[in-house]
Coordinates of C-alpha atoms in Angstrom, one line a residue:
M1 CA 171.5 29.7 80.0
K2 CA 167.9 29.8 81.2
I3 CA 166.7 32.6 83.5
L4 CA 163.2 32.8 84.9
H5 CA 161.8 36.3 85.7
T6 CA 159.2 36.3 88.5
S7 CA 158.1 38.9 91.0
D8 CA 155.5 39.9 93.6
W9 CA 155.1 36.5 95.4
H10 CA 153.5 38.3 98.3
L11 CA 153.9 35.3 100.7
G12 CA 151.7 35.7 103.7
R13 CA 148.9 37.4 101.7
T14 CA 145.2 37.1 102.7
F15 CA 142.2 37.5 100.4
H16 CA 139.2 39.1 102.1
G17 CA 140.3 37.6 105.4
T18 CA 141.2 34.2 104.1
S19 CA 144.8 33.0 104.3
L20 CA 146.4 32.2 101.0
H21 CA 149.2 30.1 102.5
D22 CA 148.0 26.8 101.1
V23 CA 147.7 28.3 97.6
S24 CA 151.2 29.9 97.9
E25 CA 152.6 26.5 98.9
R26 CA 151.1 24.9 95.7
F27 CA 152.7 27.7 93.7
I28 CA 156.1 27.1 95.3
D29 CA 155.8 23.4 94.5
E30 CA 155.0 24.2 90.9
L31 CA 157.8 26.7 90.6
I32 CA 160.4 24.2 91.9
A33 CA 159.0 21.5 89.6
T34 CA 159.3 23.9 86.6
V35 CA 162.8 24.9 87.5
T36 CA 163.7 21.2 87.7
E37 CA 162.0 20.2 84.4
E38 CA 163.2 23.2 82.4
N39 CA 166.8 23.0 83.8
I40 CA 166.6 26.7 84.7
D41 CA 169.9 28.2 85.9
A42 CA 168.6 31.3 87.7
V43 CA 165.4 32.5 89.2
L44 CA 164.8 36.3 89.6
I45 CA 162.3 37.8 92.0
S46 CA 161.8 41.5 91.4
G47 CA 160.6 42.5 94.8
D48 CA 157.6 42.0 97.2
V49 CA 158.7 38.5 98.3
Y50 CA 156.6 39.0 101.4
D51 CA 153.3 40.7 101.6
N52 CA 154.2 42.7 104.7
A53 CA 157.3 43.9 106.6
T54 CA 156.7 41.5 109.6
P55 CA 155.9 38.1 108.1
S56 CA 154.7 35.3 110.3
T57 CA 156.9 32.3 111.2
E58 CA 154.8 30.1 108.9
T59 CA 155.5 32.5 106.0
I60 CA 159.2 32.7 106.7
Q61 CA 159.4 28.9 106.7
L62 CA 157.6 28.9 103.3
L63 CA 160.3 31.2 101.8
N64 CA 163.0 29.0 103.3
R65 CA 161.4 25.9 101.7
A66 CA 161.2 27.7 98.4
L67 CA 164.9 28.8 98.4
T68 CA 166.1 25.4 99.5
G69 CA 164.1 23.7 96.8
L70 CA 165.2 26.0 94.0
V71 CA 168.9 25.7 95.0
A72 CA 168.5 21.9 95.2
A73 CA 167.0 22.0 91.7
G74 CA 170.3 23.6 90.4
A75 CA 169.2 27.2 90.2
Q76 CA 170.7 30.3 91.7
V77 CA 168.2 32.8 93.1
I78 CA 168.5 36.5 92.9
F79 CA 166.0 38.8 94.5
S80 CA 165.5 42.4 95.8
S81 CA 163.2 43.9 98.3
G82 CA 160.0 45.5 97.2
N83 CA 157.8 48.2 98.8
H84 CA 156.0 45.5 100.9
D85 CA 159.2 44.1 102.2
S86 CA 161.4 45.1 105.1
P87 CA 164.9 45.5 103.6
R88 CA 166.6 44.9 107.0
R89 CA 164.6 41.7 107.8
L90 CA 164.8 40.3 104.2
G91 CA 168.5 41.1 104.0
F92 CA 169.5 39.3 107.2
G93 CA 172.3 36.8 106.5
A94 CA 172.6 37.9 102.8
E95 CA 176.4 37.3 102.7
L96 CA 176.1 33.8 104.1
F97 CA 173.2 33.0 101.7
A98 CA 175.2 34.2 98.7
T99 CA 177.7 31.3 99.3
A100 CA 174.8 28.9 98.6
G101 CA 173.7 30.7 95.5
V102 CA 170.9 32.8 97.0
H103 CA 171.6 36.5 96.4
I104 CA 169.5 39.0 98.4
M105 CA 169.8 42.6 97.4
T106 CA 168.2 45.1 99.8
R107 CA 170.7 48.0 99.8
C108 CA 170.9 50.7 97.2
E109 CA 174.6 50.6 96.6
Q110 CA 174.5 46.8 95.9
A111 CA 172.7 47.5 92.7
W112 CA 175.9 48.8 90.9
Q113 CA 178.7 47.7 93.3
H114 CA 177.8 44.0 93.5
P115 CA 176.2 42.6 90.3
V116 CA 175.7 38.8 90.3
I117 CA 177.7 37.3 87.5
L118 CA 176.2 34.2 86.0
S119 CA 178.4 32.1 83.7
K120 CA 177.5 29.1 81.5
D121 CA 178.8 27.8 78.1
G122 CA 181.0 30.9 77.7
A123 CA 178.2 33.4 78.3
R124 CA 178.7 35.9 81.2
V125 CA 175.6 37.6 82.4
G126 CA 175.6 40.5 84.9
V127 CA 172.4 40.8 87.1
Y128 CA 171.9 44.2 88.7
A129 CA 169.2 44.0 91.4
I130 CA 167.7 47.4 92.4
P131 CA 165.7 47.2 95.6
Y132 CA 162.6 49.4 96.0
L133 CA 163.9 52.9 96.7
N134 CA 161.8 55.4 98.7
P135 CA 162.4 58.7 96.9
R136 CA 162.0 60.8 100.1
Y137 CA 165.0 58.9 101.7
H138 CA 167.1 58.0 98.8
G139 CA 166.8 61.3 96.9
P140 CA 169.0 63.2 99.4
V141 CA 171.4 60.2 99.7
L142 CA 171.9 60.0 96.0
G143 CA 172.0 63.8 95.6
V144 CA 169.0 63.9 93.2
E145 CA 165.3 65.1 93.2
P146 CA 163.2 63.0 95.6
T147 CA 161.2 61.3 92.8
H148 CA 161.0 57.8 91.5
A149 CA 162.5 59.0 88.2
G150 CA 165.3 60.8 90.1
V151 CA 166.5 58.0 92.3
L152 CA 166.1 55.3 89.6
G153 CA 167.9 57.4 87.1
A154 CA 170.8 57.9 89.5
V155 CA 171.1 54.2 90.1
T156 CA 170.8 53.1 86.5
E157 CA 173.4 55.6 85.5
R158 CA 175.8 54.0 87.9
I159 CA 174.8 50.5 86.6
R160 CA 175.6 51.6 83.0
E161 CA 179.0 52.7 84.1
N162 CA 179.7 49.3 85.7
I163 CA 178.4 47.5 82.6
A164 CA 180.7 49.6 80.4
E165 CA 183.7 48.8 82.6
L166 CA 183.0 45.1 82.6
R167 CA 182.5 45.0 78.9
K168 CA 185.7 46.9 78.3
E169 CA 187.5 44.2 80.4
G170 CA 185.8 41.5 78.4
N171 CA 184.0 40.2 81.4
L172 CA 180.3 40.8 80.4
D173 CA 178.2 39.6 77.5
Y174 CA 174.6 40.4 78.6
S175 CA 173.1 42.7 81.3
I176 CA 169.9 42.3 83.3
A177 CA 168.4 44.8 85.8
L178 CA 165.8 44.1 88.4
A179 CA 163.6 47.0 89.5
H180 CA 160.4 47.4 91.6
A181 CA 158.6 50.4 90.2
F182 CA 155.9 51.7 87.9
I183 CA 157.6 52.2 84.6
T184 CA 155.7 53.9 81.7
R185 CA 156.1 53.5 78.0
A186 CA 157.1 56.3 75.7
P187 CA 154.0 57.8 74.2
A188 CA 154.9 56.7 70.7
A189 CA 156.0 53.2 71.7
R190 CA 152.8 51.2 71.7
E191 CA 153.5 47.6 72.7
Q192 CA 151.4 44.5 72.8
E193 CA 150.3 43.2 76.2
D194 CA 150.5 39.5 76.8
T195 CA 147.2 38.2 78.1
G196 CA 147.8 34.5 77.4
G197 CA 146.3 34.7 73.9
E198 CA 144.5 38.0 73.3
Q199 CA 146.7 40.9 72.3
T200 CA 145.7 44.4 73.4
A201 CA 147.4 47.6 72.4
L202 CA 148.2 49.8 75.4
T203 CA 149.9 53.2 75.9
E204 CA 151.0 52.4 79.4
P205 CA 151.1 49.4 81.7
A206 CA 147.8 48.2 83.2
R207 CA 147.4 48.4 87.0
S208 CA 145.5 46.1 89.4
D209 CA 143.5 46.9 92.5
S210 CA 145.8 44.9 94.7
E211 CA 148.9 47.1 94.1
R212 CA 149.9 49.5 96.9
D213 CA 150.1 53.1 96.0
I214 CA 153.8 54.4 95.9
S215 CA 153.0 57.9 94.8
I216 CA 155.4 60.6 96.0
G217 CA 153.9 64.1 95.5
G218 CA 151.1 62.5 93.5
V219 CA 153.6 60.9 91.0
D220 CA 154.5 57.3 91.0
A221 CA 155.8 56.7 87.5
A222 CA 159.3 56.7 85.9
P223 CA 160.1 56.5 82.2
A224 CA 161.3 53.4 80.4
S225 CA 164.2 55.4 79.0
L226 CA 166.0 55.1 82.4
F227 CA 166.9 51.5 81.4
D228 CA 168.4 52.4 78.0
G229 CA 171.7 50.4 77.5
I230 CA 170.5 47.5 79.7
D231 CA 169.8 44.3 77.7
Y232 CA 166.8 43.2 79.8
T233 CA 164.9 44.8 82.6
A234 CA 162.9 42.4 84.9
L235 CA 160.2 44.6 86.6
G236 CA 158.1 44.0 89.6
H237 CA 155.2 45.9 91.3
L238 CA 152.4 45.6 88.7
H239 CA 150.5 42.4 89.1
R240 CA 149.7 41.8 85.4
R241 CA 152.2 40.1 83.2
Q242 CA 152.9 42.6 80.4
R243 CA 155.5 44.3 78.2
V244 CA 156.7 47.8 78.5
S245 CA 159.0 47.1 75.6
D246 CA 160.5 43.9 74.1
T247 CA 163.3 44.2 76.7
I248 CA 161.5 45.8 79.6
R249 CA 158.7 43.5 81.1
Y250 CA 156.6 42.9 84.1
S251 CA 156.2 39.2 85.1
G252 CA 153.2 40.0 87.3
S253 CA 152.2 38.2 90.5
P254 CA 151.9 34.4 90.5
L255 CA 148.4 34.6 92.0
A256 CA 145.4 36.9 91.5
F257 CA 145.1 39.1 94.6
S258 CA 142.0 41.1 93.6
F259 CA 138.9 40.7 91.5
S260 CA 140.4 43.1 88.9
E261 CA 142.8 40.2 88.2
E262 CA 140.2 37.4 87.8
N263 CA 140.8 37.2 84.0
H264 CA 144.6 37.5 84.2
V265 CA 146.7 34.6 82.9
K266 CA 149.4 34.3 85.6
G267 CA 152.9 33.3 84.8
A268 CA 156.5 34.4 84.3
W269 CA 159.0 35.2 81.5
L270 CA 161.7 32.6 80.5
L271 CA 164.9 34.1 79.0
T272 CA 167.0 31.6 77.0
L273 CA 170.4 33.1 76.3
T274 CA 172.6 31.6 73.5
R275 CA 176.1 32.6 72.7
D276 CA 177.3 32.6 69.1
A277 CA 179.8 34.4 67.0
G278 CA 177.9 37.7 67.3
G279 CA 177.7 37.6 71.0
V280 CA 174.8 36.6 73.3
S281 CA 171.2 36.6 72.0
A282 CA 168.0 36.1 74.0
S283 CA 164.7 34.6 73.3
I284 CA 161.9 35.5 75.7
D285 CA 158.9 33.2 76.2
P286 CA 155.9 33.2 78.6
I287 CA 155.4 30.4 81.1
N288 CA 151.9 30.0 82.6
W289 CA 151.2 28.7 86.1
D290 CA 148.6 26.0 86.7
T291 CA 148.2 27.1 90.3
T292 CA 145.5 29.7 90.5
L293 CA 143.3 31.5 93.0
H294 CA 139.9 31.0 91.4
L295 CA 138.0 34.3 91.3
K296 CA 134.7 35.1 89.7
T297 CA 132.2 38.0 89.5
L298 CA 128.6 36.8 89.3
R299 CA 125.5 38.9 88.4
G300 CA 121.8 38.0 88.4
T301 CA 118.6 37.7 90.4
L302 CA 118.5 35.5 93.5
T303 CA 116.6 32.9 91.6
E304 CA 119.2 32.9 88.8
L305 CA 122.1 32.7 91.1
L306 CA 120.7 29.9 93.1
N307 CA 119.5 27.8 90.2
N308 CA 121.2 28.6 87.0
P309 CA 123.4 25.6 86.0
A310 CA 125.8 28.0 84.1
F311 CA 127.1 29.0 87.6
E312 CA 128.1 25.5 88.6
P313 CA 131.8 25.9 87.7
Y314 CA 132.1 28.8 90.2
E315 CA 130.6 27.1 93.2
D316 CA 134.1 26.6 94.8
A317 CA 135.5 30.0 93.6
F318 CA 136.0 33.1 95.7
C319 CA 132.9 35.1 94.4
R320 CA 132.0 38.7 94.1
I321 CA 128.3 38.8 93.7
Y322 CA 126.1 41.6 92.4
L323 CA 122.4 40.8 93.2
E324 CA 120.4 42.6 90.5
Q325 CA 116.6 42.6 91.0
E326 CA 113.8 45.0 92.0
N327 CA 113.7 44.4 95.7
R328 CA 116.3 43.2 98.2
P329 CA 115.1 39.7 99.5
L330 CA 115.4 38.6 103.1
N331 CA 118.9 37.3 104.1
P332 CA 120.2 37.0 100.5
V333 CA 123.8 36.3 101.6
E334 CA 122.8 33.4 103.8
Q335 CA 120.9 31.9 101.0
L336 CA 123.7 32.4 98.5
R337 CA 126.3 30.8 100.7
K338 CA 124.5 27.5 100.5
R339 CA 125.7 27.4 96.8
F340 CA 128.7 29.7 96.9
P341 CA 130.4 29.2 100.3
H342 CA 133.3 31.6 99.5
I343 CA 131.5 34.9 99.0
A344 CA 134.2 37.5 99.3
S345 CA 132.1 40.5 98.3
F346 CA 128.3 41.1 98.0
E347 CA 126.4 44.1 96.7
F348 CA 122.6 44.6 96.1
R349 CA 121.8 46.6 93.0
S350 CA 118.1 47.4 92.6
T351 CA 116.9 47.3 89.0
V352 CA 114.4 50.1 89.5
E353 CA 115.2 53.7 89.3
Q354 CA 117.1 54.9 92.3
V355 CA 115.6 57.7 94.3
Q356 CA 117.6 60.5 95.8
R357 CA 118.8 59.7 99.3
S358 CA 118.5 62.6 101.6
P359 CA 118.0 63.2 105.4
Y360 CA 114.6 63.8 106.8
H361 CA 115.0 66.9 108.9
R362 CA 111.6 68.4 108.1
T363 CA 109.1 69.9 110.4
R364 CA 105.6 68.4 110.9
E365 CA 104.2 71.4 109.1
N366 CA 105.8 70.5 105.7
I367 CA 105.7 66.7 105.6
T368 CA 102.9 64.2 106.0
P369 CA 103.2 60.8 107.6
Q370 CA 102.7 59.2 104.1
V371 CA 105.5 61.2 102.6
M372 CA 107.8 60.6 105.6
C373 CA 107.3 56.8 105.5
R374 CA 107.6 56.7 101.7
E375 CA 110.9 58.6 101.7
F376 CA 112.3 56.7 104.7
Y377 CA 111.5 53.3 103.0
A378 CA 113.2 54.5 99.7
Y379 CA 116.2 55.8 101.6
V380 CA 116.8 52.5 103.4
R381 CA 116.0 50.2 100.5
G382 CA 117.3 52.5 97.6
A383 CA 114.0 52.0 95.6
P384 CA 110.5 53.4 95.8
L385 CA 107.5 51.7 97.1
S386 CA 105.5 49.5 94.8
E387 CA 101.9 50.2 94.1
R388 CA 100.8 47.4 96.4
E389 CA 103.1 48.7 99.2
E390 CA 101.7 52.2 98.8
E391 CA 98.2 50.7 99.4
I392 CA 99.3 48.9 102.5
L393 CA 101.1 52.0 103.9
T394 CA 98.0 54.2 103.2
A395 CA 95.8 51.7 105.1
I396 CA 98.1 51.6 108.1
I397 CA 98.4 55.3 108.3
E398 CA 94.6 55.8 108.0
E399 CA 94.0 53.3 110.8
A400 CA 96.7 54.8 113.0
T401 CA 95.4 58.4 112.5
E402 CA 91.7 57.6 112.7
P403 CA 90.1 60.2 115.1
G404 CA 89.4 58.9 118.6
G405 CA 91.5 55.8 118.2
D406 CA 94.1 54.6 120.7
A407 CA 96.8 54.9 118.0
A408 CA 95.9 58.5 117.3
D409 CA 96.0 59.4 121.0
S410 CA 99.4 57.6 121.4
K411 CA 100.8 59.4 118.3
A412 CA 99.6 62.7 119.6
S413 CA 101.2 62.1 123.0
A414 CA 104.5 61.0 121.3
C415 CA 104.5 64.1 119.1
S416 CA 103.8 66.5 122.0
S417 CA 106.7 65.1 123.9
T418 CA 109.1 66.2 121.1
D419 CA 107.7 69.7 120.7

């Protein structure tokens, strides 16, 4: 039996004001092709199917196309609501969809009362889908502390009871839980993060900028020990594919949704379950997606950014540009868009020492025109005047304040009107 663990599709997402619908369509096409080619029996989606609670008609149609294609490819689909989804909207028609092999879990009690039982070649697998549970609401309902650890602990305890009952009856060989939460490793359990080649030791899962804060009382984490006794836990919420432990994993999002993810290798986890004399064993392998949202952070002077051939591969990417040189040129973004039309973020960073930016509420008695102009220029530009600019400023001020001149009379009149 083959089971594909995905999550955080975020259909309907935009990136810096640009719709990602077309890219999401390509991902769905690749997903359906993969399920067909690999003969995958079930696809899991661990929450955040949609990017918001009120998806557009176009986005709903895309999910419909995805589910239709996956079922036609021979797979059952099991998914739960995430913190971005509306449980009521997502769960509409769930009983009817289940008859077609699409199992939508949006209610708390479904997690332990209605596991989806998958059967193939004598192996019976129970899938327990836990929707995102808001601790403030579900804590009192479950009779526990209104924390993520409290509500998840109450649900997983009930799931373990159901697993024990089914095993006792001989009706279960392997258990899988879906959850949408931030789950931390035990301090002593250092695992290896999968980055598509490079292995990095981490003490807790890595976050991304595109994930919504789910803190309650300043705490958003729950311990991995809550899933003890469950054979595999398919997590959603964090957008980087990574391990919490060998049996507790995040699949990550299929696309990069922030520049903090530009170096992520996006994909999913493929569980291959095999039954033998000792029971059901699982091998877990990564699957990488070819569909990507090409993001790149670029740094350099305006001349380098416009002319360096090393930047050619990124001309069609969504770019975050840091312009690093002494002075800010005129209309830099307009010039850069001629080469990089998809500039999502731009920031000028002067390479000279920054001066302190402060307001200029000083009286005429303690500040000279030279100092006022110099500080105002530095405040606006973020860098001091050059030697040549100081010379020009001095000449202008001397001409304007020359005794008997029209400029001096005008300045005096202007000053007197503010006294």
